[in-house]
Coordinates of C-alpha atoms and ligand atoms in Angstrom, one line a residue:
X1 CA 85.8 113.7 -247.6
X2 CA 82.7 111.6 -246.8
X3 CA 80.8 111.8 -243.4
X4 CA 79.0 109.2 -242.2
X5 CA 76.8 110.8 -239.7
X6 CA 75.3 108.2 -237.0
X7 CA 72.2 110.3 -236.4
X8 CA 70.8 107.5 -233.7
X9 CA 71.6 104.3 -232.2
X10 CA 67.8 103.4 -232.1
X11 CA 66.0 101.3 -234.4
X12 CA 63.0 99.9 -235.4
X13 CA 64.0 96.3 -236.0
X14 CA 66.0 93.6 -234.3
X15 CA 67.9 91.6 -236.8
X16 CA 69.9 88.5 -235.3
X17 CA 73.2 89.9 -236.3
X18 CA 72.8 93.5 -235.4
X19 CA 75.9 95.0 -233.8
X20 CA 74.4 98.1 -232.8
X21 CA 74.3 99.0 -229.2
X22 CA 71.0 100.6 -229.9
X23 CA 70.9 102.8 -226.8
X24 CA 68.4 105.9 -226.7
X25 CA 70.7 108.1 -227.9
X26 CA 70.7 110.6 -230.9
X27 CA 73.2 113.1 -232.4
X28 CA 72.5 116.7 -231.3
X29 CA 71.6 119.4 -233.8
X30 CA 74.2 121.6 -232.4
X31 CA 77.0 118.8 -233.4
X32 CA 75.6 118.6 -236.8
X33 CA 76.0 122.2 -237.3
X34 CA 79.5 122.4 -236.0
X35 CA 80.3 119.9 -238.3
X36 CA 78.6 121.4 -241.2
X37 CA 80.7 124.6 -240.4
X38 CA 83.7 122.7 -239.9
X39 CA 83.6 121.3 -243.2
X40 CA 82.7 124.5 -245.0
X41 CA 85.6 126.0 -243.5
X42 CA 87.7 123.5 -245.3
X43 CA 86.5 124.8 -248.5
X44 CA 86.7 121.9 -250.4
X45 CA 85.1 121.6 -254.0
X46 CA 82.6 118.9 -252.8
X47 CA 81.6 116.9 -249.8
X48 CA 79.2 113.7 -249.1
X49 CA 76.9 113.3 -246.1
X50 CA 75.8 109.9 -245.6
X51 CA 72.6 109.5 -243.0
X52 CA 73.4 106.5 -240.9
X53 CA 72.1 104.9 -237.5
X54 CA 70.4 102.8 -236.1
X55 CA 67.6 103.1 -238.6
X56 CA 68.2 106.9 -240.1
X57 CA 64.8 107.2 -240.9
X58 CA 63.5 107.3 -237.1
X59 CA 65.3 111.0 -237.4
X60 CA 63.7 112.2 -240.7
X61 CA 63.3 115.6 -239.3
X62 CA 67.1 115.9 -238.4
X63 CA 68.0 114.8 -242.0
X64 CA 65.6 117.6 -243.3
X65 CA 67.1 120.1 -240.8
X66 CA 70.8 119.2 -241.7
X67 CA 70.0 119.8 -245.5
X68 CA 68.1 123.0 -244.8
X69 CA 71.0 124.2 -243.0
X70 CA 73.7 123.5 -245.6
X71 CA 71.2 125.2 -248.2
X72 CA 71.2 128.3 -245.9
X73 CA 74.8 128.7 -246.2
X74 CA 76.3 130.5 -249.1
X75 CA 79.0 128.2 -249.8
X76 CA 81.2 126.9 -252.7
X77 CA 81.2 123.4 -251.5
X78 CA 78.8 121.2 -253.2
X79 CA 77.1 118.7 -251.0
X80 CA 75.8 115.1 -252.0
X81 CA 73.7 113.1 -249.6
X82 CA 73.3 109.6 -249.3
X83 CA 71.4 107.3 -246.5
X84 CA 72.0 103.6 -245.1
X85 CA 68.1 102.1 -244.2
X86 CA 66.5 99.2 -243.6
X87 CA 63.6 100.4 -245.7
X88 CA 60.7 99.9 -243.6
X89 CA 59.8 103.9 -242.7
X90 CA 60.6 104.8 -246.5
X91 CA 57.4 106.6 -247.7
X92 CA 56.4 108.2 -251.2
X93 CA 57.1 111.8 -249.5
X94 CA 60.6 110.7 -248.2
X95 CA 61.5 109.1 -251.7
X96 CA 60.4 112.6 -253.5
X97 CA 62.5 114.4 -250.9
X98 CA 65.6 112.7 -251.9
X99 CA 65.0 112.9 -255.3
X100 CA 64.6 116.6 -255.0
X101 CA 67.8 116.9 -252.6
X102 CA 70.9 115.5 -254.3
X103 CA 71.2 112.1 -253.0
X104 CA 73.2 110.2 -255.1
X105 CA 73.5 106.8 -252.6
X106 CA 71.0 105.0 -251.3
X107 CA 71.9 101.6 -249.7
X108 CA 69.2 99.3 -248.8
X109 CA 69.4 96.5 -246.7
X110 CA 67.9 93.4 -248.3
X111 CA 69.4 90.2 -247.6
X112 CA 67.4 88.6 -250.7
X113 CA 64.3 86.5 -251.6
X114 CA 61.9 86.2 -248.2
X115 CA 62.8 82.6 -247.3
X116 CA 66.4 84.1 -246.5
X117 CA 65.5 88.0 -245.8
X118 CA 63.2 86.9 -243.0
X119 CA 65.6 84.6 -241.2
X120 CA 67.4 87.6 -239.7
X121 CA 65.9 90.6 -240.5
X122 CA 63.0 91.0 -237.8
X123 CA 60.8 93.3 -236.4
X124 CA 61.3 93.8 -232.2
X125 CA 58.3 91.3 -232.0
X126 CA 60.3 88.7 -233.9
X127 CA 58.1 88.9 -237.3
X128 CA 60.2 88.8 -240.6
X129 CA 60.2 92.2 -242.6
X130 CA 60.3 91.3 -246.2
X131 CA 56.9 92.4 -247.4
X132 CA 57.4 95.7 -246.3
X133 CA 60.9 95.9 -247.5
X134 CA 60.1 94.4 -250.8
X135 CA 57.3 96.6 -251.4
X136 CA 59.4 100.1 -250.7
X137 CA 62.6 99.0 -252.7
X138 CA 60.5 98.7 -255.7
X139 CA 59.6 102.3 -255.3
X140 CA 63.1 103.4 -254.5
X141 CA 64.4 101.3 -257.4
X142 CA 61.6 103.2 -260.1
X143 CA 63.4 106.5 -258.7
X144 CA 66.8 106.0 -258.4
X145 CA 69.6 104.1 -260.5
X146 CA 72.2 104.1 -257.6
X147 CA 70.7 101.8 -255.0
X148 CA 73.1 99.4 -253.3
X149 CA 71.7 96.1 -251.8
X150 CA 73.4 95.7 -248.6
X151 CA 73.1 91.9 -248.2
X152 CA 74.5 90.3 -244.8
X153 CA 76.0 86.5 -245.5
X154 CA 75.5 84.1 -242.5
X155 CA 76.0 80.6 -241.6
X156 CA 72.0 80.2 -241.6
X157 CA 71.4 81.8 -245.3
X158 CA 74.9 80.9 -246.9
X159 CA 73.3 77.7 -248.8
X160 CA 70.7 80.3 -250.6
X161 CA 73.3 82.9 -251.4
X162 CA 73.5 82.6 -255.4
X163 CA 70.0 82.6 -255.6
X164 CA 69.8 85.7 -253.6
X165 CA 72.2 87.5 -255.9
X166 CA 69.8 86.3 -258.9
X167 CA 66.7 87.6 -257.1
X168 CA 68.3 90.9 -256.1
X169 CA 69.4 91.4 -260.0
X170 CA 65.8 90.5 -261.2
X171 CA 64.4 92.9 -259.3
X172 CA 66.4 95.7 -260.6
X173 CA 69.4 96.2 -258.2
X174 CA 72.6 96.6 -260.6
X175 CA 74.8 97.5 -257.4
X176 CA 75.1 94.3 -254.9
X177 CA 77.1 94.6 -251.5
X178 CA 77.7 91.3 -250.1
X179 CA 78.7 91.5 -246.2
X180 CA 80.1 88.5 -244.9
X181 CA 79.1 88.2 -241.2
X182 CA 82.9 87.4 -240.1
X183 CA 82.0 87.5 -236.6
X184 CA 79.9 84.1 -237.1
X185 CA 81.6 80.9 -235.8
X186 CA 82.3 79.8 -239.2
X187 CA 83.4 76.1 -239.8
X188 CA 85.7 74.4 -242.2
X189 CA 82.8 72.8 -244.0
X190 CA 81.6 76.1 -244.8
X191 CA 84.4 77.0 -246.9
X192 CA 83.2 74.6 -249.4
X193 CA 79.8 76.2 -249.5
X194 CA 81.0 79.7 -249.9
X195 CA 83.3 78.5 -253.0
X196 CA 80.5 76.8 -254.6
X197 CA 78.0 79.6 -253.8
X198 CA 80.6 82.3 -254.9
X199 CA 81.3 80.3 -258.1
X200 CA 77.8 80.2 -259.0
X201 CA 77.2 84.1 -258.3
X202 CA 80.4 84.6 -260.6
X203 CA 78.5 82.7 -263.4
X204 CA 75.7 84.8 -263.0
X205 CA 77.8 87.8 -263.1
X206 CA 79.4 86.5 -266.4
X207 CA 76.2 86.1 -267.9
X208 CA 74.9 89.5 -267.1
X209 CA 78.2 91.2 -268.3
X210 CA 78.0 89.1 -271.8
X211 CA 74.3 90.0 -271.8
X212 CA 75.9 93.8 -271.5
X213 CA 73.9 94.3 -268.2
X214 CA 75.5 96.9 -265.7
X215 CA 76.2 94.9 -262.9
X216 CA 78.6 95.4 -259.8
X217 CA 79.1 93.4 -257.2
X218 CA 82.2 94.7 -255.1
X219 CA 83.2 91.4 -253.8
X220 CA 84.2 90.3 -257.5
X221 CA 84.8 93.5 -259.0
X222 CA 87.3 94.9 -256.4
X223 CA 89.3 91.4 -257.0
X224 CA 89.4 92.0 -260.8
X225 CA 90.4 95.6 -260.2
X226 CA 93.3 94.3 -258.4
X227 CA 94.6 92.0 -261.2
X228 CA 94.1 94.5 -263.9
X229 CA 95.0 97.9 -262.7
X230 CA 98.2 97.8 -260.8
X231 CA 97.5 101.1 -258.9
X232 CA 94.3 99.7 -257.3
X233 CA 95.1 98.1 -253.8
X234 CA 92.4 96.5 -251.8
X235 CA 94.1 97.7 -248.7
X236 CA 94.1 101.3 -249.4
X237 CA 90.2 101.4 -250.1
X238 CA 89.0 102.7 -246.8
X239 CA 92.1 104.5 -245.4
X240 CA 91.0 104.1 -241.9
X241 CA 89.4 107.7 -241.9
X242 CA 91.4 109.3 -244.7
X243 CA 88.4 109.4 -246.9
X244 CA 85.6 108.7 -244.7
X245 CA 84.8 109.6 -241.2
X246 CA 81.8 108.1 -238.9
X247 CA 80.4 110.6 -236.4
X248 CA 78.9 108.9 -233.5
X249 CA 75.8 110.2 -231.5
X250 CA 78.3 111.5 -229.1
X251 CA 79.8 114.0 -231.9
X252 CA 83.1 112.3 -232.2
X253 CA 84.8 111.2 -235.2
X254 CA 85.7 107.5 -235.6
X255 CA 87.7 105.8 -238.5
X256 CA 84.9 103.1 -239.0
X257 CA 81.5 102.5 -238.2
X258 CA 83.0 99.2 -236.0
X259 CA 84.9 101.4 -233.7
X260 CA 81.9 104.2 -232.9
X261 CA 81.8 104.8 -229.4
X262 CA 85.0 103.3 -228.6
X263 CA 87.2 105.8 -226.9
X264 CA 90.6 104.6 -228.0
X265 CA 89.9 105.3 -231.7
X266 CA 88.5 109.3 -231.6
X267 CA 90.0 110.7 -234.5
X268 CA 88.3 114.2 -233.9
X269 CA 85.1 115.9 -233.1
X270 CA 82.3 118.2 -234.6
X271 CA 83.7 121.2 -233.1
X272 CA 87.5 120.8 -233.7
X273 CA 87.2 118.6 -236.9
X274 CA 89.8 116.2 -237.7
X275 CA 92.7 115.3 -235.2
X276 CA 95.5 114.7 -237.8
X277 CA 97.9 113.4 -234.9
X278 CA 95.6 111.0 -233.9
X279 CA 94.5 109.6 -237.4
X280 CA 98.3 109.1 -238.6
X281 CA 99.0 107.7 -235.4
X282 CA 96.3 105.0 -235.9
X283 CA 96.8 104.7 -239.5
X284 CA 100.7 103.6 -238.5
X285 CA 99.8 101.4 -235.8
X286 CA 97.5 99.3 -238.3
X287 CA 100.3 98.9 -240.9
X288 CA 101.9 96.0 -239.2
X289 CA 101.8 93.1 -241.6
X290 CA 102.5 89.7 -240.3
X291 CA 105.5 87.5 -241.7
X292 CA 103.1 85.1 -243.7
X293 CA 101.1 88.0 -245.4
X294 CA 104.5 89.7 -246.3
X295 CA 105.7 86.9 -248.3
X296 CA 102.1 86.1 -249.8
X297 CA 101.8 86.9 -253.5
X298 CA 98.0 87.8 -253.1
X299 CA 99.0 90.6 -250.3
X300 CA 97.8 93.3 -252.8
X301 CA 94.8 91.8 -253.9
X302 CA 93.7 90.7 -250.2
X303 CA 91.9 92.9 -247.5
X304 CA 94.5 91.4 -244.7
X305 CA 95.2 94.9 -243.6
X306 CA 91.8 95.8 -243.0
X307 CA 92.0 97.0 -239.4
X308 CA 88.4 97.5 -238.7
X309 CA 87.6 94.1 -239.8
X310 CA 90.8 92.6 -237.8
X311 CA 89.5 94.3 -234.5
X312 CA 86.1 92.8 -235.0
X313 CA 87.4 89.4 -235.3
X314 CA 90.1 89.4 -233.0
X315 CA 90.0 92.4 -231.1
X316 CA 93.4 93.6 -232.3
X317 CA 93.5 95.7 -235.8
X318 CA 96.6 93.8 -236.8
X319 CA 95.6 90.4 -235.8
X320 CA 94.4 88.5 -238.7
X321 CA 91.4 85.9 -238.5
X322 CA 92.0 82.7 -240.5
X323 CA 88.7 82.8 -241.8
X324 CA 89.7 86.0 -243.5
X325 CA 92.9 84.5 -245.1
X326 CA 90.5 81.5 -246.7
X327 CA 87.9 83.6 -247.9
X328 CA 89.9 86.2 -249.6
X329 CA 91.7 83.4 -251.6
X330 CA 88.3 81.9 -252.6
X331 CA 87.3 85.5 -253.5
X332 CA 90.6 86.1 -255.7
X333 CA 90.6 82.5 -257.3
X334 CA 86.8 82.6 -258.6
X335 CA 87.0 86.1 -259.7
X336 CA 90.3 85.3 -261.6
X337 CA 88.7 82.7 -263.4
X338 CA 85.8 84.3 -264.2
X339 CA 87.6 87.6 -265.5
X340 CA 89.8 85.1 -267.8
X341 CA 86.5 83.9 -269.4
X342 CA 85.0 87.3 -269.9
X343 CA 88.2 88.6 -271.5
X344 CA 88.7 85.8 -273.9
X345 CA 85.1 86.2 -274.9
X346 CA 85.8 89.8 -275.5
X347 CA 83.0 91.2 -274.0
X348 CA 82.6 94.9 -274.6
X349 CA 81.3 95.5 -271.3
X350 CA 84.0 93.8 -269.4
X351 CA 86.3 96.0 -271.0
X352 CA 84.5 99.1 -270.6
X353 CA 84.2 98.3 -267.1
X354 CA 87.4 97.7 -266.0
X355 CA 89.9 99.5 -268.3
X356 CA 87.5 102.6 -269.1
X357 CA 84.9 103.7 -266.9
X358 CA 84.5 103.8 -263.2
X359 CA 81.2 102.5 -262.4
X360 CA 80.7 103.5 -258.8
X361 CA 79.3 106.8 -258.4
X362 CA 80.9 108.1 -255.6
X363 CA 84.1 107.3 -257.4
X364 CA 82.9 109.0 -260.6
X365 CA 82.2 112.1 -258.4
X366 CA 85.7 112.3 -257.0
X367 CA 87.2 111.7 -260.4
X368 CA 84.9 114.3 -261.7
X369 CA 86.3 116.8 -259.1
X370 CA 90.0 115.6 -259.5
X371 CA 90.0 116.2 -262.7
X372 CA 88.9 119.9 -262.2
X373 CA 91.5 120.5 -259.9
Ligands
SF4_401 S1 68.2 97.5 -239.3 FE1 70.4 97.6 -238.8 S2 70.7 98.8 -237.0 FE2 68.5 98.1 -237.2 S3 68.5 95.9 -236.2 FE3 69.0 95.6 -238.3 S4 71.2 95.8 -238.6 FE4 70.7 96.5 -236.5
SF4_402 S1 95.7 85.5 -248.8 FE1 96.3 85.2 -246.5 S2 98.4 85.2 -246.4 FE2 97.9 86.2 -248.1 S3 97.8 88.3 -247.5 FE3 95.9 87.6 -247.6 S4 95.6 87.2 -245.4 FE4 97.8 86.9 -245.5

């Protein structure tokens, strides 16, 4: 199980698209200890703890206390760690600390080149944060292989998207997570631009794969997997609290970060653990496919059943937004064309990536332990 602990709701930045409440709230260490005790009692072979916020590095001591507490327990579960950070508070000591302490996943918020990044990722005073973010990310990339660029796509930065992806690959990112801010007021004309930018990204990606460079962009990779691997279904990726649980600063469990602090979506708490019935009910309620999707040939390849995303857009976990349908069709069409090209050119990396090895480190860990079972 992956636990995403929201250490604090506070943040030192004020990004234009931030959905965080930013209340003056931190999780208590008592709740974290209960969570760890609960997880140890489940006797799993491994567990993953992701430190999240607000900005989790405002709570460096809480991170260290959590890891000390886990290390003080003589348990058979192997714990791995990750963090999602805006990077502005990272320093050499903390990078060394992560290196020493089994951090396997660092998700780093960076939207691209200065021109793009500073449009939305700002300090509380309204200044851009690119200089510090870029300086720190170069240090992290030197120390860790698995650093994920988390880039938010908005209407005001879309036109530069493919250039930003190229820039992120050039500075050393191998894994780039492009996060559409679906809550923006997307217009019909944006769809043409999305298709143009996405096609250019697919070209960049194909060139890198042909040069045997190991690059992963889930918006592309996941669509190719749904074509090649019959068992891979985009809609089963998050599983609404089956694979990952978010822990709010109130100590309650939520199936996705979009629902944190929404009492209708509580599926447990640090003291009592997962409320299996609440989780099953939520999953059942979230699987109501509409008539159009039921008949659509792309339904296994499209994220139309993502209850979290549907909720953000329509306030209903089962109500789809048209922008999701249109963008999913674009992602599938462009990825298919690019995959066909790589297949015809007999790209070794392409075959290795999609027919042999799983590149995502969290999935590699899961499959390592699955094999041992
Ligand atoms: S860094 Fe994250 S939490 Fe902080 S303001 Fe930006 S989006 Fe919000
Ligand atoms: S592509 Fe559109 S119609 Fe087809 S499954 Fe996805 S959301 Fe539904």
